[in-house]
Amino acid sequence: MEAQYVRRHHKHDPNDNQCTSFIFKHIKAPINLVWSLVRRFDQPQKYKPFISRCIVQGDLNIGSVREVNVKSGLPATRSTERLEQLDDQEHILGIRILGGDHRLKNYSSIITVHPEMIDGRPGTLVIESFVVDVPEGNTKDETCYFVKALINCNLKSLAEVSERMGMQNRTEPFNRV
Ligand code: A8S
């Protein structure tokens, strides 16, 4: 099943000087909840732990551009990113990095979410894949390792935020009494 999702939605076409990979994350929260966080191209800071601020000019459409500010302590301060794909039926978000003061050139990523049962409850499988240039002076392995570490942090945080929101939803009716 997972291999099928990757084959269908996560097609990248890396050249010789690029690296590509994908990461899975199982989240104990329903797909609608997880997707409601993932789809907010204008509010990545809702779950991405390294982002302090995000501004999108105008309406949210395919082609919209966001200016993202990164928290201090990282090897970058800002990034300019374009929305390439937003599919609320198939749950696909695709972005592309246009610029910034970081080393990720020609970076594109695709994130998809899929329903699954976890411990008899509705859960979500998240898959994120990327392709990026290997910077001058680095190896493919180093580049992959760096990007995967950042994505792992993002997905871990996505799980925490979603699971917390899911728990609140579950207990809400009792709290109201
Ligand atoms: C994402 C994925 C990544 C973001 C990276 C890999 C980034 O925001 C950080 C550090 C960098 O050096 C590059 O979907 C950049 O957010 C945290 C500023 C782009």
PDB file of C-alpha atoms and ligand atoms in Angstrom:
ATOM      1  CA  MET A   1       0.000   0.000   0.000  1.00  0.00           C
ATOM      2  CA  GLU A   2       2.701   2.478   1.047  1.00  0.00           C
ATOM      3  CA  ALA A   3       4.812   1.667  -2.008  1.00  0.00           C
ATOM      4  CA  GLN A   4       1.749   2.259  -4.177  1.00  0.00           C
ATOM      5  CA  TYR A   5       1.142   5.703  -2.640  1.00  0.00           C
ATOM      6  CA  VAL A   6       4.776   6.635  -3.251  1.00  0.00           C
ATOM      7  CA  ARG A   7       4.695   5.443  -6.842  1.00  0.00           C
ATOM      8  CA  ARG A   8       1.457   7.289  -7.556  1.00  0.00           C
ATOM      9  CA  HIS A   9       1.996  10.657  -5.907  1.00  0.00           C
ATOM     10  CA  HIS A  10       5.691  11.080  -5.192  1.00  0.00           C
ATOM     11  CA  LYS A  11       7.278  11.165  -8.606  1.00  0.00           C
ATOM     12  CA  HIS A  12      10.542  13.074  -8.708  1.00  0.00           C
ATOM     13  CA  ASP A  13      12.990  13.102 -11.552  1.00  0.00           C
ATOM     14  CA  PRO A  14      16.403  13.827 -10.010  1.00  0.00           C
ATOM     15  CA  ASN A  15      19.401  14.618 -12.175  1.00  0.00           C
ATOM     16  CA  ASP A  16      22.956  13.427 -11.380  1.00  0.00           C
ATOM     17  CA  ASN A  17      23.634  16.295  -8.995  1.00  0.00           C
ATOM     18  CA  GLN A  18      20.428  15.929  -6.981  1.00  0.00           C
ATOM     19  CA  CYS A  19      19.299  13.772  -4.115  1.00  0.00           C
ATOM     20  CA  THR A  20      15.776  12.528  -3.433  1.00  0.00           C
ATOM     21  CA  SER A  21      14.140  10.548  -0.662  1.00  0.00           C
ATOM     22  CA  PHE A  22      10.895  10.103   1.267  1.00  0.00           C
ATOM     23  CA  ILE A  23       9.779   9.758   4.851  1.00  0.00           C
ATOM     24  CA  PHE A  24       6.737   8.068   6.416  1.00  0.00           C
ATOM     25  CA  LYS A  25       4.995   9.066   9.612  1.00  0.00           C
ATOM     26  CA  HIS A  26       2.052   7.336  11.297  1.00  0.00           C
ATOM     27  CA  ILE A  27      -0.167   9.709  13.255  1.00  0.00           C
ATOM     28  CA  LYS A  28      -2.861   8.746  15.755  1.00  0.00           C
ATOM     29  CA  ALA A  29      -5.354  11.355  14.596  1.00  0.00           C
ATOM     30  CA  PRO A  30      -7.992  11.342  11.853  1.00  0.00           C
ATOM     31  CA  ILE A  31      -7.042  12.362   8.318  1.00  0.00           C
ATOM     32  CA  ASN A  32      -9.273  15.461   8.233  1.00  0.00           C
ATOM     33  CA  LEU A  33      -7.515  16.886  11.240  1.00  0.00           C
ATOM     34  CA  VAL A  34      -4.010  16.177   9.915  1.00  0.00           C
ATOM     35  CA  TRP A  35      -4.911  17.495   6.465  1.00  0.00           C
ATOM     36  CA  SER A  36      -6.361  20.707   7.960  1.00  0.00           C
ATOM     37  CA  LEU A  37      -2.857  21.488   9.280  1.00  0.00           C
ATOM     38  CA  VAL A  38      -0.882  20.294   6.244  1.00  0.00           C
ATOM     39  CA  ARG A  39      -2.978  22.177   3.669  1.00  0.00           C
ATOM     40  CA  ARG A  40      -2.384  25.602   5.246  1.00  0.00           C
ATOM     41  CA  PHE A  41       0.355  26.751   2.876  1.00  0.00           C
ATOM     42  CA  ASP A  42      -0.038  30.196   4.507  1.00  0.00           C
ATOM     43  CA  GLN A  43       0.499  28.901   8.073  1.00  0.00           C
ATOM     44  CA  PRO A  44       3.347  26.364   8.164  1.00  0.00           C
ATOM     45  CA  GLN A  45       4.306  27.643  11.630  1.00  0.00           C
ATOM     46  CA  LYS A  46       1.176  25.888  12.993  1.00  0.00           C
ATOM     47  CA  TYR A  47       3.291  22.752  13.124  1.00  0.00           C
ATOM     48  CA  LYS A  48       6.765  23.363  11.662  1.00  0.00           C
ATOM     49  CA  PRO A  49       8.995  23.991  14.682  1.00  0.00           C
ATOM     50  CA  PHE A  50      11.692  26.018  12.875  1.00  0.00           C
ATOM     51  CA  ILE A  51       9.391  28.597  11.311  1.00  0.00           C
ATOM     52  CA  SER A  52       8.651  31.807  13.164  1.00  0.00           C
ATOM     53  CA  ARG A  53       6.608  33.743  10.597  1.00  0.00           C
ATOM     54  CA  CYS A  54       5.004  33.317   7.206  1.00  0.00           C
ATOM     55  CA  ILE A  55       3.479  35.871   4.859  1.00  0.00           C
ATOM     56  CA  VAL A  56       1.505  35.213   1.675  1.00  0.00           C
ATOM     57  CA  GLN A  57       0.551  38.097  -0.591  1.00  0.00           C
ATOM     58  CA  GLY A  58      -2.996  37.946  -1.941  1.00  0.00           C
ATOM     59  CA  ASP A  59      -5.291  34.929  -2.141  1.00  0.00           C
ATOM     60  CA  LEU A  60      -4.173  31.361  -1.687  1.00  0.00           C
ATOM     61  CA  ASN A  61      -3.900  29.709  -5.100  1.00  0.00           C
ATOM     62  CA  ILE A  62      -1.632  27.427  -7.052  1.00  0.00           C
ATOM     63  CA  GLY A  63       1.332  29.691  -7.786  1.00  0.00           C
ATOM     64  CA  SER A  64       0.974  31.648  -4.517  1.00  0.00           C
ATOM     65  CA  VAL A  65       4.312  32.582  -2.980  1.00  0.00           C
ATOM     66  CA  ARG A  66       5.100  32.607   0.744  1.00  0.00           C
ATOM     67  CA  GLU A  67       7.929  34.360   2.570  1.00  0.00           C
ATOM     68  CA  VAL A  68       8.989  32.226   5.492  1.00  0.00           C
ATOM     69  CA  ASN A  69      11.173  33.371   8.392  1.00  0.00           C
ATOM     70  CA  VAL A  70      13.246  30.749  10.146  1.00  0.00           C
ATOM     71  CA  LYS A  71      13.941  30.780  13.892  1.00  0.00           C
ATOM     72  CA  SER A  72      17.414  31.802  15.046  1.00  0.00           C
ATOM     73  CA  GLY A  73      20.085  29.133  15.472  1.00  0.00           C
ATOM     74  CA  LEU A  74      19.598  27.608  12.026  1.00  0.00           C
ATOM     75  CA  PRO A  75      21.887  28.086   9.022  1.00  0.00           C
ATOM     76  CA  ALA A  76      19.284  30.325   7.351  1.00  0.00           C
ATOM     77  CA  THR A  77      16.906  33.177   8.145  1.00  0.00           C
ATOM     78  CA  ARG A  78      14.386  33.162   5.304  1.00  0.00           C
ATOM     79  CA  SER A  79      12.995  31.208   2.387  1.00  0.00           C
ATOM     80  CA  THR A  80      10.715  32.039  -0.561  1.00  0.00           C
ATOM     81  CA  GLU A  81       8.412  29.167  -1.517  1.00  0.00           C
ATOM     82  CA  ARG A  82       5.708  28.617  -4.134  1.00  0.00           C
ATOM     83  CA  LEU A  83       2.549  26.507  -3.911  1.00  0.00           C
ATOM     84  CA  GLU A  84       2.703  24.014  -6.792  1.00  0.00           C
ATOM     85  CA  GLN A  85      -0.080  21.584  -5.950  1.00  0.00           C
ATOM     86  CA  LEU A  86      -3.046  21.616  -3.553  1.00  0.00           C
ATOM     87  CA  ASP A  87      -5.561  18.797  -3.922  1.00  0.00           C
ATOM     88  CA  ASP A  88      -8.215  18.584  -1.190  1.00  0.00           C
ATOM     89  CA  GLN A  89      -9.688  15.372  -2.667  1.00  0.00           C
ATOM     90  CA  GLU A  90      -6.478  13.377  -2.941  1.00  0.00           C
ATOM     91  CA  HIS A  91      -4.816  15.250  -0.045  1.00  0.00           C
ATOM     92  CA  ILE A  92      -1.668  16.361  -1.869  1.00  0.00           C
ATOM     93  CA  LEU A  93       0.400  19.488  -1.156  1.00  0.00           C
ATOM     94  CA  GLY A  94       3.366  20.316  -3.385  1.00  0.00           C
ATOM     95  CA  ILE A  95       5.767  23.185  -2.833  1.00  0.00           C
ATOM     96  CA  ARG A  96       8.885  24.512  -4.507  1.00  0.00           C
ATOM     97  CA  ILE A  97      11.599  26.691  -2.993  1.00  0.00           C
ATOM     98  CA  LEU A  98      12.398  29.685  -5.182  1.00  0.00           C
ATOM     99  CA  GLY A  99      15.085  31.350  -3.066  1.00  0.00           C
ATOM    100  CA  GLY A 100      16.332  32.464   0.319  1.00  0.00           C
ATOM    101  CA  ASP A 101      19.619  32.684   2.214  1.00  0.00           C
ATOM    102  CA  HIS A 102      19.965  28.916   2.623  1.00  0.00           C
ATOM    103  CA  ARG A 103      21.651  26.139   0.680  1.00  0.00           C
ATOM    104  CA  LEU A 104      18.631  24.261  -0.644  1.00  0.00           C
ATOM    105  CA  LYS A 105      18.589  24.998  -4.377  1.00  0.00           C
ATOM    106  CA  ASN A 106      15.885  23.609  -6.659  1.00  0.00           C
ATOM    107  CA  TYR A 107      14.115  22.022  -3.701  1.00  0.00           C
ATOM    108  CA  SER A 108      10.649  20.569  -4.334  1.00  0.00           C
ATOM    109  CA  SER A 109       8.578  18.550  -1.918  1.00  0.00           C
ATOM    110  CA  ILE A 110       5.322  16.636  -1.981  1.00  0.00           C
ATOM    111  CA  ILE A 111       3.358  15.733   1.112  1.00  0.00           C
ATOM    112  CA  THR A 112       0.379  13.361   0.999  1.00  0.00           C
ATOM    113  CA  VAL A 113      -1.871  12.052   3.769  1.00  0.00           C
ATOM    114  CA  HIS A 114      -3.766   8.756   3.718  1.00  0.00           C
ATOM    115  CA  PRO A 115      -6.341   7.270   6.100  1.00  0.00           C
ATOM    116  CA  GLU A 116      -5.375   4.173   8.063  1.00  0.00           C
ATOM    117  CA  MET A 117      -6.527   2.397  11.229  1.00  0.00           C
ATOM    118  CA  ILE A 118      -4.141   2.540  14.205  1.00  0.00           C
ATOM    119  CA  ASP A 119      -5.056   0.474  17.296  1.00  0.00           C
ATOM    120  CA  GLY A 120      -8.653   0.277  16.041  1.00  0.00           C
ATOM    121  CA  ARG A 121      -9.006   4.053  15.682  1.00  0.00           C
ATOM    122  CA  PRO A 122      -8.864   6.345  12.640  1.00  0.00           C
ATOM    123  CA  GLY A 123      -5.267   7.342  12.044  1.00  0.00           C
ATOM    124  CA  THR A 124      -3.242   8.910   9.252  1.00  0.00           C
ATOM    125  CA  LEU A 125      -0.213   7.915   7.226  1.00  0.00           C
ATOM    126  CA  VAL A 126       1.807  10.943   6.119  1.00  0.00           C
ATOM    127  CA  ILE A 127       4.352  10.647   3.319  1.00  0.00           C
ATOM    128  CA  GLU A 128       6.746  13.471   2.455  1.00  0.00           C
ATOM    129  CA  SER A 129       9.218  13.298  -0.402  1.00  0.00           C
ATOM    130  CA  PHE A 130      11.698  15.783  -1.813  1.00  0.00           C
ATOM    131  CA  VAL A 131      14.305  16.436  -4.446  1.00  0.00           C
ATOM    132  CA  VAL A 132      17.114  18.991  -4.098  1.00  0.00           C
ATOM    133  CA  ASP A 133      20.476  19.941  -5.594  1.00  0.00           C
ATOM    134  CA  VAL A 134      23.556  18.645  -3.789  1.00  0.00           C
ATOM    135  CA  PRO A 135      25.412  21.846  -2.797  1.00  0.00           C
ATOM    136  CA  GLU A 136      29.001  22.426  -3.850  1.00  0.00           C
ATOM    137  CA  GLY A 137      31.274  20.782  -1.265  1.00  0.00           C
ATOM    138  CA  ASN A 138      28.687  18.305   0.043  1.00  0.00           C
ATOM    139  CA  THR A 139      27.888  14.699  -0.824  1.00  0.00           C
ATOM    140  CA  LYS A 140      24.499  13.246  -1.726  1.00  0.00           C
ATOM    141  CA  ASP A 141      24.417  11.419   1.594  1.00  0.00           C
ATOM    142  CA  GLU A 142      25.119  14.557   3.628  1.00  0.00           C
ATOM    143  CA  THR A 143      22.432  16.508   1.789  1.00  0.00           C
ATOM    144  CA  CYS A 144      19.860  13.761   2.202  1.00  0.00           C
ATOM    145  CA  TYR A 145      20.713  13.396   5.876  1.00  0.00           C
ATOM    146  CA  PHE A 146      20.320  17.144   6.495  1.00  0.00           C
ATOM    147  CA  VAL A 147      16.963  17.434   4.716  1.00  0.00           C
ATOM    148  CA  LYS A 148      15.576  14.233   6.241  1.00  0.00           C
ATOM    149  CA  ALA A 149      16.504  15.462   9.725  1.00  0.00           C
ATOM    150  CA  LEU A 150      14.511  18.675   9.156  1.00  0.00           C
ATOM    151  CA  ILE A 151      11.522  16.815   7.684  1.00  0.00           C
ATOM    152  CA  ASN A 152      11.590  14.325  10.556  1.00  0.00           C
ATOM    153  CA  CYS A 153      11.347  17.221  13.004  1.00  0.00           C
ATOM    154  CA  ASN A 154       8.439  18.706  11.043  1.00  0.00           C
ATOM    155  CA  LEU A 155       6.543  15.393  10.919  1.00  0.00           C
ATOM    156  CA  LYS A 156       7.188  14.611  14.573  1.00  0.00           C
ATOM    157  CA  SER A 157       5.768  17.997  15.463  1.00  0.00           C
ATOM    158  CA  LEU A 158       2.832  17.489  13.064  1.00  0.00           C
ATOM    159  CA  ALA A 159       2.051  14.260  14.939  1.00  0.00           C
ATOM    160  CA  GLU A 160       2.234  15.945  18.347  1.00  0.00           C
ATOM    161  CA  VAL A 161       0.030  18.867  17.337  1.00  0.00           C
ATOM    162  CA  SER A 162      -2.538  16.624  15.569  1.00  0.00           C
ATOM    163  CA  GLU A 163      -2.666  14.086  18.373  1.00  0.00           C
ATOM    164  CA  ARG A 164      -3.156  16.830  20.950  1.00  0.00           C
ATOM    165  CA  MET A 165      -5.978  18.391  18.881  1.00  0.00           C
ATOM    166  CA  GLY A 166      -7.507  14.936  18.355  1.00  0.00           C
ATOM    167  CA  MET A 167      -7.523  14.277  22.084  1.00  0.00           C
ATOM    168  CA  GLN A 168      -9.196  17.614  22.772  1.00  0.00           C
ATOM    169  CA  ASN A 169     -11.889  16.793  20.215  1.00  0.00           C
ATOM    170  CA  ARG A 170     -12.476  13.464  21.874  1.00  0.00           C
ATOM    171  CA  THR A 171     -12.849  14.868  25.391  1.00  0.00           C
ATOM    172  CA  GLU A 172     -14.681  18.058  24.468  1.00  0.00           C
ATOM    173  CA  PRO A 173     -18.249  16.751  24.966  1.00  0.00           C
ATOM    174  CA  PHE A 174     -17.348  15.760  28.544  1.00  0.00           C
ATOM    175  CA  ASN A 175     -15.639  19.080  29.275  1.00  0.00           C
ATOM    176  CA  ARG A 176     -18.788  20.926  28.302  1.00  0.00           C
ATOM    177  CA  VAL A 177     -20.932  19.186  30.934  1.00  0.00           C
TER     178      VAL A 177
HETATM  179  C1  A8S B   1      10.029  22.232   4.810  1.00  0.00           C
HETATM  180  C2  A8S B   1      11.309  21.552   4.569  1.00  0.00           C
HETATM  181  C3  A8S B   1      12.569  22.024   4.768  1.00  0.00           C
HETATM  182  C4  A8S B   1      12.823  23.339   5.263  1.00  0.00           C
HETATM  183  C5  A8S B   1      14.012  23.914   5.483  1.00  0.00           C
HETATM  184  C6  A8S B   1      13.717  21.122   4.441  1.00  0.00           C
HETATM  185  C7  A8S B   1      14.286  25.296   6.009  1.00  0.00           C
HETATM  186  O1  A8S B   1      13.058  25.940   6.313  1.00  0.00           O
HETATM  187  C8  A8S B   1      15.104  25.156   7.266  1.00  0.00           C
HETATM  188  C9  A8S B   1      16.496  25.251   7.234  1.00  0.00           C
HETATM  189  C10 A8S B   1      17.235  25.456   6.035  1.00  0.00           C
HETATM  190  O2  A8S B   1      18.452  25.511   6.018  1.00  0.00           O
HETATM  191  C11 A8S B   1      16.475  25.612   4.778  1.00  0.00           C
HETATM  192  O3  A8S B   1       9.044  21.811   4.207  1.00  0.00           O
HETATM  193  C12 A8S B   1      15.055  26.144   4.972  1.00  0.00           C
HETATM  194  O4  A8S B   1       9.941  23.160   5.624  1.00  0.00           O
HETATM  195  C13 A8S B   1      14.411  24.873   8.561  1.00  0.00           C
HETATM  196  C14 A8S B   1      15.121  27.599   5.446  1.00  0.00           C
HETATM  197  C15 A8S B   1      14.341  26.104   3.634  1.00  0.00           C
END
